[in-house]
C-alpha positions as semicolon CSV with decimal commas, in nm:
position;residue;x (nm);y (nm);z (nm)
1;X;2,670;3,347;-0,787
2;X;2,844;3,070;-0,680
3;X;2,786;2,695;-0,645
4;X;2,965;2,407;-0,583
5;X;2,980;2,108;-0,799
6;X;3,073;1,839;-0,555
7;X;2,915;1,513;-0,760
8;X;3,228;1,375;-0,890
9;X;3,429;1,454;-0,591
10;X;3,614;1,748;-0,763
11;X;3,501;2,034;-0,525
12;X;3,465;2,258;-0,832
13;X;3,362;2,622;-0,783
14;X;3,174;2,741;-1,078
15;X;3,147;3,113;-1,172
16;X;2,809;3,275;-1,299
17;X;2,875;3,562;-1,441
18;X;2,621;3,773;-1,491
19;X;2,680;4,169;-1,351
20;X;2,876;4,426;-1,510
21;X;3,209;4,587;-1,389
22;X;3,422;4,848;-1,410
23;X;3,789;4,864;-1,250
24;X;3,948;5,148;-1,213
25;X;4,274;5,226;-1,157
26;X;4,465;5,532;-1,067
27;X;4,766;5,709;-1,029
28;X;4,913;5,445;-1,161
29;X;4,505;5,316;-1,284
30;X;4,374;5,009;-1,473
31;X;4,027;5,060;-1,650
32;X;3,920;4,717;-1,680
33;X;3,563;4,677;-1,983
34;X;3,446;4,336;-2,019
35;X;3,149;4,224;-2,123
36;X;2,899;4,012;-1,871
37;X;3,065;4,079;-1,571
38;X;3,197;4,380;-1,746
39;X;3,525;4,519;-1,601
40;X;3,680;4,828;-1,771
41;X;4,059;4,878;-1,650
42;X;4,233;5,205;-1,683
43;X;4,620;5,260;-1,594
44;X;4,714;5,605;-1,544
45;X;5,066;5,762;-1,557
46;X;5,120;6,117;-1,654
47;X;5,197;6,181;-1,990
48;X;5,598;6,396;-2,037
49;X;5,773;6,168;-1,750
50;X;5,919;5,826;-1,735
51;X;5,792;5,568;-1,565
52;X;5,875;5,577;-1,185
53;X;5,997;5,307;-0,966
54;X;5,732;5,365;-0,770
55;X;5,470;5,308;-1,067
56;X;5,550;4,962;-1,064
57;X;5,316;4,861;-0,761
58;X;5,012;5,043;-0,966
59;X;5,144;4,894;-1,296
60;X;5,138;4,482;-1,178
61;X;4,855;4,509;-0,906
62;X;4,578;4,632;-1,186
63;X;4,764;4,389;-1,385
64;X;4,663;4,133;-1,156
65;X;4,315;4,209;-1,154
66;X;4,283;4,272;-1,506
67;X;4,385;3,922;-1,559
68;X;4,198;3,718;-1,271
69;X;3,897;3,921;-1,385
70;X;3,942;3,715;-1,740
71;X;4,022;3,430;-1,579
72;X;3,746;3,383;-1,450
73;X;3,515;3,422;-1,744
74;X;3,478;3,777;-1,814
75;X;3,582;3,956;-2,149
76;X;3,804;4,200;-2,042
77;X;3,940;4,565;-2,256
78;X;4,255;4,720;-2,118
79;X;4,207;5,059;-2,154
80;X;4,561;5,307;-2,084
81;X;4,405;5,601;-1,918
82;X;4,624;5,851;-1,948
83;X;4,716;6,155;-1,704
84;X;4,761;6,385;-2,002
85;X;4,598;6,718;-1,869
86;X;4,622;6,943;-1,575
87;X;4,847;7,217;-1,432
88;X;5,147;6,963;-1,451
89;X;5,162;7,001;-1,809
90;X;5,095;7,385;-1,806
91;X;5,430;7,378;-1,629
92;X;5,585;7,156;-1,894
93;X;5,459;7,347;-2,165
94;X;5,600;7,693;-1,975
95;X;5,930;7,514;-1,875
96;X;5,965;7,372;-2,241
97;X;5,995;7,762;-2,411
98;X;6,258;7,842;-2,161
99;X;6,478;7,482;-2,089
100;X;6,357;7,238;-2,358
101;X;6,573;7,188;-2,712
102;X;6,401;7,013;-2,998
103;X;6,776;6,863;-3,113
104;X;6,788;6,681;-2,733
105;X;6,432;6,586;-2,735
106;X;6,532;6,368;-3,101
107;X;6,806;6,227;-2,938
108;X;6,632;6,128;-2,600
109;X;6,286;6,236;-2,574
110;X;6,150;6,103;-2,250
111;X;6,499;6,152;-2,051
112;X;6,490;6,549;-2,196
113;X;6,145;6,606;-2,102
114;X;6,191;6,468;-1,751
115;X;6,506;6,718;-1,700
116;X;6,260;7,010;-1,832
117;X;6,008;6,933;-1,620
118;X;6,307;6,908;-1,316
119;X;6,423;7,245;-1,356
120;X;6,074;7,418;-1,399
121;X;5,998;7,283;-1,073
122;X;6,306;7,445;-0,949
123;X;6,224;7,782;-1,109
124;X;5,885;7,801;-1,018
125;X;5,966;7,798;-0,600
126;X;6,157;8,141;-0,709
127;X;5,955;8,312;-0,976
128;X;5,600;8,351;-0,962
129;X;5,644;8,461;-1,369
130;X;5,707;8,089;-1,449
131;X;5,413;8,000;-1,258
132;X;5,201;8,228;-1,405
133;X;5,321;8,142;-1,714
134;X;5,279;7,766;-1,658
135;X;4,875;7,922;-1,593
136;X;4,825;8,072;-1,907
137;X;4,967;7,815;-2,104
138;X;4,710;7,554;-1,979
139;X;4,445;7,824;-2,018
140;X;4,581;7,806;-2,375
141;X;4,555;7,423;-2,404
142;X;4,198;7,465;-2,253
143;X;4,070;7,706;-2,508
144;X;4,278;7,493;-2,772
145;X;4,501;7,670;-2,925
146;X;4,723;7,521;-3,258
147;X;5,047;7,602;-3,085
148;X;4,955;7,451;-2,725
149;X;4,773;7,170;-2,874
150;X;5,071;7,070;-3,138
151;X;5,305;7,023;-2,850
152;X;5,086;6,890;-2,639
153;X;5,028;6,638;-2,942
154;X;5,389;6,604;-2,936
155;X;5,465;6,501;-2,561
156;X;5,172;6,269;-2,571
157;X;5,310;6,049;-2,854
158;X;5,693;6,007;-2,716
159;X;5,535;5,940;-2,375
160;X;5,301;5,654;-2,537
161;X;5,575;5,487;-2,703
162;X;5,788;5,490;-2,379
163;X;5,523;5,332;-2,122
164;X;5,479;5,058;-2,458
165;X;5,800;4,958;-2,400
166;X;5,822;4,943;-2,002
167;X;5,502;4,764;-2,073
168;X;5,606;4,494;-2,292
169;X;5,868;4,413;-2,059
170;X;5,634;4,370;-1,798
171;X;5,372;4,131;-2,028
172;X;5,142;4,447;-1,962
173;X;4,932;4,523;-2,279
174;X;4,626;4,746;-2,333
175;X;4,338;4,771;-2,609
176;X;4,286;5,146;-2,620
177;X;4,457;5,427;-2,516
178;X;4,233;5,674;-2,347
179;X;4,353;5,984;-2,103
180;X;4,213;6,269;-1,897
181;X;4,213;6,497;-2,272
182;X;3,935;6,284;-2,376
183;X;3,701;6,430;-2,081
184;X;3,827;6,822;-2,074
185;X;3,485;6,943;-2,275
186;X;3,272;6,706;-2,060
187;X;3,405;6,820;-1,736
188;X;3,292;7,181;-1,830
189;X;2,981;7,032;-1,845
190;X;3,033;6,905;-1,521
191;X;3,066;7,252;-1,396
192;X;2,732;7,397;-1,559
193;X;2,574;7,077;-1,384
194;X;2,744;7,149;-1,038
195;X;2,599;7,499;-1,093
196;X;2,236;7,446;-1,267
197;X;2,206;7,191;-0,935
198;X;2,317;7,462;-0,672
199;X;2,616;7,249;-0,607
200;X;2,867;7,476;-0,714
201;X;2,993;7,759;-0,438
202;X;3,237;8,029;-0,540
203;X;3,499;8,048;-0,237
204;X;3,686;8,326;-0,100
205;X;3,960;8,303;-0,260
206;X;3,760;8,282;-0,630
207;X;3,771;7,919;-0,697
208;X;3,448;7,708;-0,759
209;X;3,391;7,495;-0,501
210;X;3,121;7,206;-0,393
211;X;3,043;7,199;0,003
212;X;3,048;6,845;0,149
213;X;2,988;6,950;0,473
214;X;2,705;6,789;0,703
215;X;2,585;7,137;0,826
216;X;2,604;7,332;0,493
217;X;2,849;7,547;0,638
218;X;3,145;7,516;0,354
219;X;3,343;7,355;0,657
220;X;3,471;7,087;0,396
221;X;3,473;7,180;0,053
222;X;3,629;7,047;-0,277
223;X;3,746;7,248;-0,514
224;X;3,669;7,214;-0,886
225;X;3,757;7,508;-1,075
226;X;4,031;7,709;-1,033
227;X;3,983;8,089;-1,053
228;X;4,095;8,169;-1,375
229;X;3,805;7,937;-1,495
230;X;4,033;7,608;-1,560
231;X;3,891;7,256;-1,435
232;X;4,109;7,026;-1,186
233;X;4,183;6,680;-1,182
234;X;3,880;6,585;-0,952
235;X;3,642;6,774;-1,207
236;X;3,808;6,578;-1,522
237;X;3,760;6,230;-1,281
238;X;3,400;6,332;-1,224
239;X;3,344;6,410;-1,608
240;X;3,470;6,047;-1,680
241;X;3,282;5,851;-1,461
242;X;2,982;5,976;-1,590
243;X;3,150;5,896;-2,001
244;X;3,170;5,525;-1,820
245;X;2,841;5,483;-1,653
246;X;2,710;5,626;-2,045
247;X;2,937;5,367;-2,254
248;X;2,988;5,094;-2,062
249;X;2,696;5,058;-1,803
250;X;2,906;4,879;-1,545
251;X;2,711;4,764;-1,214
252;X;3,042;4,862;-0,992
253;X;3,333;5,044;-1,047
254;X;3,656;5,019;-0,847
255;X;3,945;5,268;-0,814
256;X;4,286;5,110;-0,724
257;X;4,571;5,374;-0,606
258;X;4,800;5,416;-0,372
259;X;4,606;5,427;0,009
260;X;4,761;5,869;0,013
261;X;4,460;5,934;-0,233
262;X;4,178;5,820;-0,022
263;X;3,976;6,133;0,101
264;X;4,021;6,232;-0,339
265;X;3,781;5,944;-0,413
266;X;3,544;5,992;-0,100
267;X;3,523;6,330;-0,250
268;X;3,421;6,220;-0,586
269;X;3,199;5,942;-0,453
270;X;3,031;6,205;-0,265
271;X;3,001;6,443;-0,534
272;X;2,846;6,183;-0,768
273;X;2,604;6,108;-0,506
274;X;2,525;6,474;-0,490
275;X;2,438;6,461;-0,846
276;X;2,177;6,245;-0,858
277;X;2,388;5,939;-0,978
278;X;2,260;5,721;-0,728
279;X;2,527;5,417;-0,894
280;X;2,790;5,652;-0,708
281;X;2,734;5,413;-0,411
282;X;2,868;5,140;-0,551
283;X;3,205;5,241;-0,697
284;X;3,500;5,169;-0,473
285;X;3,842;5,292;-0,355
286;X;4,079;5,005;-0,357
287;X;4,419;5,123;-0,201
288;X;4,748;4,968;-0,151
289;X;5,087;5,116;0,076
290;X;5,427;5,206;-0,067
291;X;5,707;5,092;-0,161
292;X;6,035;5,215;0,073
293;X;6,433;5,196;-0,015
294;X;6,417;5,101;-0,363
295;X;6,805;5,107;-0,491
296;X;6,996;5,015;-0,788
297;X;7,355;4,978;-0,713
298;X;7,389;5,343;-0,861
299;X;7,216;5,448;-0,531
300;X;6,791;5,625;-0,523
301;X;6,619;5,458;-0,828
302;X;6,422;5,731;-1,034
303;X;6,304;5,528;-1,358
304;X;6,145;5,169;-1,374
305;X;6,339;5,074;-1,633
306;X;6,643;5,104;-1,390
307;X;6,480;4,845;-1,146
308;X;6,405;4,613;-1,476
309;X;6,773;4,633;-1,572
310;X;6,913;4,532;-1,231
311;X;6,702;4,263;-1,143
312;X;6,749;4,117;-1,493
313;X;7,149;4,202;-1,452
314;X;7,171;4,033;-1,118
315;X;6,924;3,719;-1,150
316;X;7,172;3,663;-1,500
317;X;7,459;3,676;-1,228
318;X;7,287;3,438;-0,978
319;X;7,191;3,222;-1,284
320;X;7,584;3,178;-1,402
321;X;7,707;3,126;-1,038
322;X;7,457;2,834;-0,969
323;X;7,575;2,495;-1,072
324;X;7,194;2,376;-1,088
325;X;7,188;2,608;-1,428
326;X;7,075;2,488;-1,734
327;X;7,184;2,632;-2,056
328;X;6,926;2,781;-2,192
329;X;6,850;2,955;-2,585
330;X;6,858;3,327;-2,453
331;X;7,003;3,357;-2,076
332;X;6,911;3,693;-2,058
333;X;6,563;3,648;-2,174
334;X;6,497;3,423;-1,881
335;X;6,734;3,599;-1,678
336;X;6,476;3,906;-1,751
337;X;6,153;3,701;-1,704
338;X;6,284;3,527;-1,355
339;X;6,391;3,916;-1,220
340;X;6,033;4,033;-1,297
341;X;5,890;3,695;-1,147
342;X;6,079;3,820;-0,795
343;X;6,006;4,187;-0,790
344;X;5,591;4,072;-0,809
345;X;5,588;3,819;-0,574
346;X;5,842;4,015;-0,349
347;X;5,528;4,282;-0,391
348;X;5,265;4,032;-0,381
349;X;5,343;3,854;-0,062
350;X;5,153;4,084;0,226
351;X;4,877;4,290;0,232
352;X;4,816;4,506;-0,055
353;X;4,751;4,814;0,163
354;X;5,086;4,746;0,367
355;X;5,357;4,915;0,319
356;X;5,742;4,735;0,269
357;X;6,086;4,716;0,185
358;X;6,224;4,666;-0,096
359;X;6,534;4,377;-0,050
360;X;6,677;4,280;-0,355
361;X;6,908;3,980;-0,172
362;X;6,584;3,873;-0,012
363;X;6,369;3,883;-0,360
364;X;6,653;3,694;-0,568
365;X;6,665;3,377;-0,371
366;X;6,605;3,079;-0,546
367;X;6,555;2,850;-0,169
368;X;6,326;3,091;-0,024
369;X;5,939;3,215;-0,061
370;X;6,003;3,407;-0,416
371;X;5,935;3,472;-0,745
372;X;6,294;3,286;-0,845
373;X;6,138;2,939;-0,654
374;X;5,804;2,964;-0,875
375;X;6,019;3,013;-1,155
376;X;6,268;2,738;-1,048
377;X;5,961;2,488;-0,956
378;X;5,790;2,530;-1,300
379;X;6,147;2,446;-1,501
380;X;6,162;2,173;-1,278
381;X;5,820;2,010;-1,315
382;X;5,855;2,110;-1,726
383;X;6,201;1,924;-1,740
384;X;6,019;1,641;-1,544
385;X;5,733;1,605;-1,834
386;X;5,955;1,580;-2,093
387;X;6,183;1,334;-1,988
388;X;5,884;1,107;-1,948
389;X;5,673;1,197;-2,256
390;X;5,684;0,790;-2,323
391;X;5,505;0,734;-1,986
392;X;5,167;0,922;-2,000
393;X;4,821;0,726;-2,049
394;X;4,505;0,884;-2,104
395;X;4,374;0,671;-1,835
396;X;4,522;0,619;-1,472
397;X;4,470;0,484;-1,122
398;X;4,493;0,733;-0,907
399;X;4,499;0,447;-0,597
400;X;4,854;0,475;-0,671
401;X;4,866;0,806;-0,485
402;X;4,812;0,712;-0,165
403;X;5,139;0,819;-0,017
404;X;5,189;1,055;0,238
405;X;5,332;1,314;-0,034
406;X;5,169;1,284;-0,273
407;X;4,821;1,349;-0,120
408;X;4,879;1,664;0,056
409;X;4,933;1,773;-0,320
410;X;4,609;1,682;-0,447
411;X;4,398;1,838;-0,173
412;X;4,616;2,192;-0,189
413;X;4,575;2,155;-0,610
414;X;4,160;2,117;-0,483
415;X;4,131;2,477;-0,344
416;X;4,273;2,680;-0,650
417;X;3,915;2,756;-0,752
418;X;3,853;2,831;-0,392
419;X;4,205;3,078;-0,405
420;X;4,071;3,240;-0,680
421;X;3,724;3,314;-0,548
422;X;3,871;3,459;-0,284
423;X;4,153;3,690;-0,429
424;X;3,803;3,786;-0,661
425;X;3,651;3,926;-0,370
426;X;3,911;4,124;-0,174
427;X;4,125;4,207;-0,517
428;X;4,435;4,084;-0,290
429;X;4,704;3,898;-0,469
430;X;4,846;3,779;-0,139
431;X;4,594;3,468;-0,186
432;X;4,714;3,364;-0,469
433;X;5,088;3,402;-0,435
434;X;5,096;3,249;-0,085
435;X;4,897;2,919;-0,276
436;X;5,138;2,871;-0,477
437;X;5,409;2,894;-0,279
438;X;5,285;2,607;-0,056
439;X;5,213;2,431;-0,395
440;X;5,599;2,411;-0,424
441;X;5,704;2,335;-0,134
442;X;5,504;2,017;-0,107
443;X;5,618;1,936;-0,500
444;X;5,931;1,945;-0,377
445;X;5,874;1,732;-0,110
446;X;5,688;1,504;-0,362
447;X;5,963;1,536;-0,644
448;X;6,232;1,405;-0,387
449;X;6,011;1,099;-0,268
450;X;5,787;0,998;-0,583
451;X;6,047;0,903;-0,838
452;X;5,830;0,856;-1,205
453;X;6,133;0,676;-1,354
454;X;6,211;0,340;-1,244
455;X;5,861;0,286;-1,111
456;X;5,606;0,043;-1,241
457;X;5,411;0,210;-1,546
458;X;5,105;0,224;-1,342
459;X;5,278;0,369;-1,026
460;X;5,470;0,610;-1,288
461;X;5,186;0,724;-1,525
462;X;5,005;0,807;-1,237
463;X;5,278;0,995;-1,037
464;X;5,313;1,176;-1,398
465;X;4,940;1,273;-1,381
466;X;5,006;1,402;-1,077
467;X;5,323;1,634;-1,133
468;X;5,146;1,747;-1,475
469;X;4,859;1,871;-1,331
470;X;5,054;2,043;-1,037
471;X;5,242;2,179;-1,313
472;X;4,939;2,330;-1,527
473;X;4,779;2,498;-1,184
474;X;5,173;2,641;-1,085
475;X;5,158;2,784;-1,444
476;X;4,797;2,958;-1,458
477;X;4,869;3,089;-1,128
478;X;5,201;3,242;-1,223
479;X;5,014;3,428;-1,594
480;X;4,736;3,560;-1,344
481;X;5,017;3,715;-1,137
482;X;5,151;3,892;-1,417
483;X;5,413;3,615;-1,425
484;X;5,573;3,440;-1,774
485;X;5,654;3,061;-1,642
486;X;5,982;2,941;-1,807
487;X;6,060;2,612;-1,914
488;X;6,424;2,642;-1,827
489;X;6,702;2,822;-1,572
């Protein structure tokens, strides 16, 4: 619920928290658990590849919620959900005995199991052996077998440590590390459920299948077992929404992916529904649009880490051309937080479920609507503060901001609770960037016109109130984003 404290004048927004939830994100996913308004958020790469470019959207938008979710009073657990089962890795596993070298994967794990996984994909268009091979070494994993398992073991680890890194370059962190593995005994279960319940049709071709036609007829089916008796990734998504509802007893549950895996998640809503859980109705499919022409100056960008790299590289350039730069302790580390600043709000800007194009020219401008002027306004207001640590009063009069700058401030800084009510309700980070955008514009406006020093102290302590607290709301706007304010560029 919410209400609206109004008797000092603030316009307040209070949140009561007091229903459970559970995010979910996938392909990339955030599980998001918290506790009294309980949100659960699970991200979900595959395990044996690098992180894509085109994880990043995934990556910061359940990000985003993650961290409005806890702003906003609810105690949230991360939870890395892991896409570490399936037919992908029965090719892996297949393509490893023939193409994969235990002396490369030392020297570069990630990078050699990538090019394995490359060339199996290659083979398998011309040899149905490979493919059935790639079959019976996932039947293998299924029925858990030492060898299978160990290596499994083994691409599961390197692959952790990877996304850790990509992740703490981001500011992304998690509290457990789950994965699709976790639910391969439960989705079995699953099956003898589907087929105890008369839900589970055996198709033509052999597969099991569950009709969700209207008429009965098997007109629209999903299929969740394959023929030679191995589950699929919708049976493994069923088996762990029921493991959720169980643990975590969350009142809704919401699945953020990209908008191509919308008739997936009707057809586990529907099967859910089917099943008698009746909470089925209120879980969600949040989706959001591509990204299109992402480039490094090497040409097609294949691994995140390359986008990191270049914006860092070329925001460090921008950063040594400009004569406005301050020297700072580590260039590069602001150099690195700045780039990341511009590729989210560059992402954040429209709607989530639109797609756009990528522009790095566009995205590094420090003048324009971008991460680099958030960045930019925050050192500016922080430089501000300091210079006039002598002048602040824990008392003010705030009749000396009248002026026709400063008040426009003051009523935008009134509907951040209002923003952030919002952006709660559609899970759109638009809201939020596009507020604080405005916010600058109108502190610059203010910081050219409302000089603190050489002002009376009362004209100046209060102008300093004001810039402080525009500060504070620029900053915890900026951490919700996924953004680390810096204090210099």
């Amino acid at each position: 619920s919410v209400v609206e404290d109004v008797s000092a004048g603030r316009g307040v927004i209070n949140f009561k928290v007091n229903r459970k939830l559970l995010v979910q994100v996938r392909q990339i996913s955030f599980l998001l658990w918290c506790k009294q308004l309980s949100c659960l958020l699970a991200f979900s790469p595959n395990i044996a590849k690098k992180f894509h470019a085109g994880h990043l959207r995934s990556t910061i938008i359940g990000n985003f919620i993650a961290n409005l979710k806890q702003c906003l009073g609810n105690n949230v657990i991360r939870m890395n959900y892991l896409g570490d089962w399936g037919m992908q890795f029965g090719l892996l596993g297949a393509g490893f005995a023939k193409f994969g070298c235990q002396e490369k994967l030392k020297q570069n794990p990630l990078q050699h199991l990538f090019e394995v996984y490359v060339e199996v994909n290659k083979d398998v268009e011309q040899n149905e052996e490979m493919m059935q091979a790639a079959r019976a070494f996932f039947s293998q994993l299924e029925q858990h077998d030492s060898e299978a398992v160990s290596l499994w073991q083994q691409f599961r680890e390197i692959t952790v440590d990877e996304y850790q890194h990509v992740y703490k370059r981001l500011g992304v962190h998690f509290d457990i590390y789950s994965g699709e593995s976790f639910h391969q005994q439960q989705a079995q279960q699953v099956v003898q459920k589907l087929q105890s319940q008369g839900l589970l049709k055996t198709s033509e071709k052999g597969t099991g299948v569950v009709d969700l036609s209207t008429a009965k007829d098997m007109s629209s089916v999903s299929t969740v077992l394959r023929s030679d008796g191995t589950t699929l990734y919708i049976t493994r998504d069923l088996a762990a929404a029921i493991d959720r509802k169980e643990k975590y007893h969350f009142d809704e549950m919401i699945y953020v992916t990209d908008k191509s895996q919308a008739i997936h998640f009707q057809q586990l809503f529907h099967i859910l529904l089917a099943m008698g859980h009746s909470w089925a109705d209120r879980c969600e499919h949040v989706p959001f649009g591509l990204v299109r022409g992402m480039k490094t100056r090497r040409g097609e960008v294949v691994f995140l880490e390359d986008v990191l790299d270049e914006a860092r590289a070329r925001m460090l350039r921008n950063m040594n051309q400009s004569k406005t730069t301050k020297e700072t302790v580590n260039p590069e580390d602001t150099a690195e937080k700045v780039g990341i600043s511009a590729l989210i709000v560059q992402d954040f800007r429209g709607p989530r479920e639109s797609d756009y194009t990528f522009d790095w020219d566009r995205m590094l401008q420090a003048q324009g609507d971008t991460g680099v002027f958030l960045q930019y306004t925050h050192a500016r207001l922080h430089s501000l503060i300091q210079r006039n640590e002598g002048v602040a009063a824990v008392l003010f009069d705030p009749s000396h901001l009248l002026e026709q700058t400063s008040v426009p401030v003051l009523q935008h800084l009134l509907r951040y609770d209002e923003v952030l009510y919002q952006s709660a309700k559609d899970l759109q980070p638009k809201h939020l960037v596009n507020f604080l955008l405005k916010l600058c514009h109108l502190i610059a406006s203010a910081h050219r016109e409302l000089p603190v020093k050489g002002s009376s102290q009362d004209v100046a302590q209060a102008r300093l109130r004001l810039f402080s607290g525009a500060r504070s709301v620029l900053a915890n706007g900026m951490k919700i984003l996924g953004i680390t304010p810096v204090d210099q560029m």
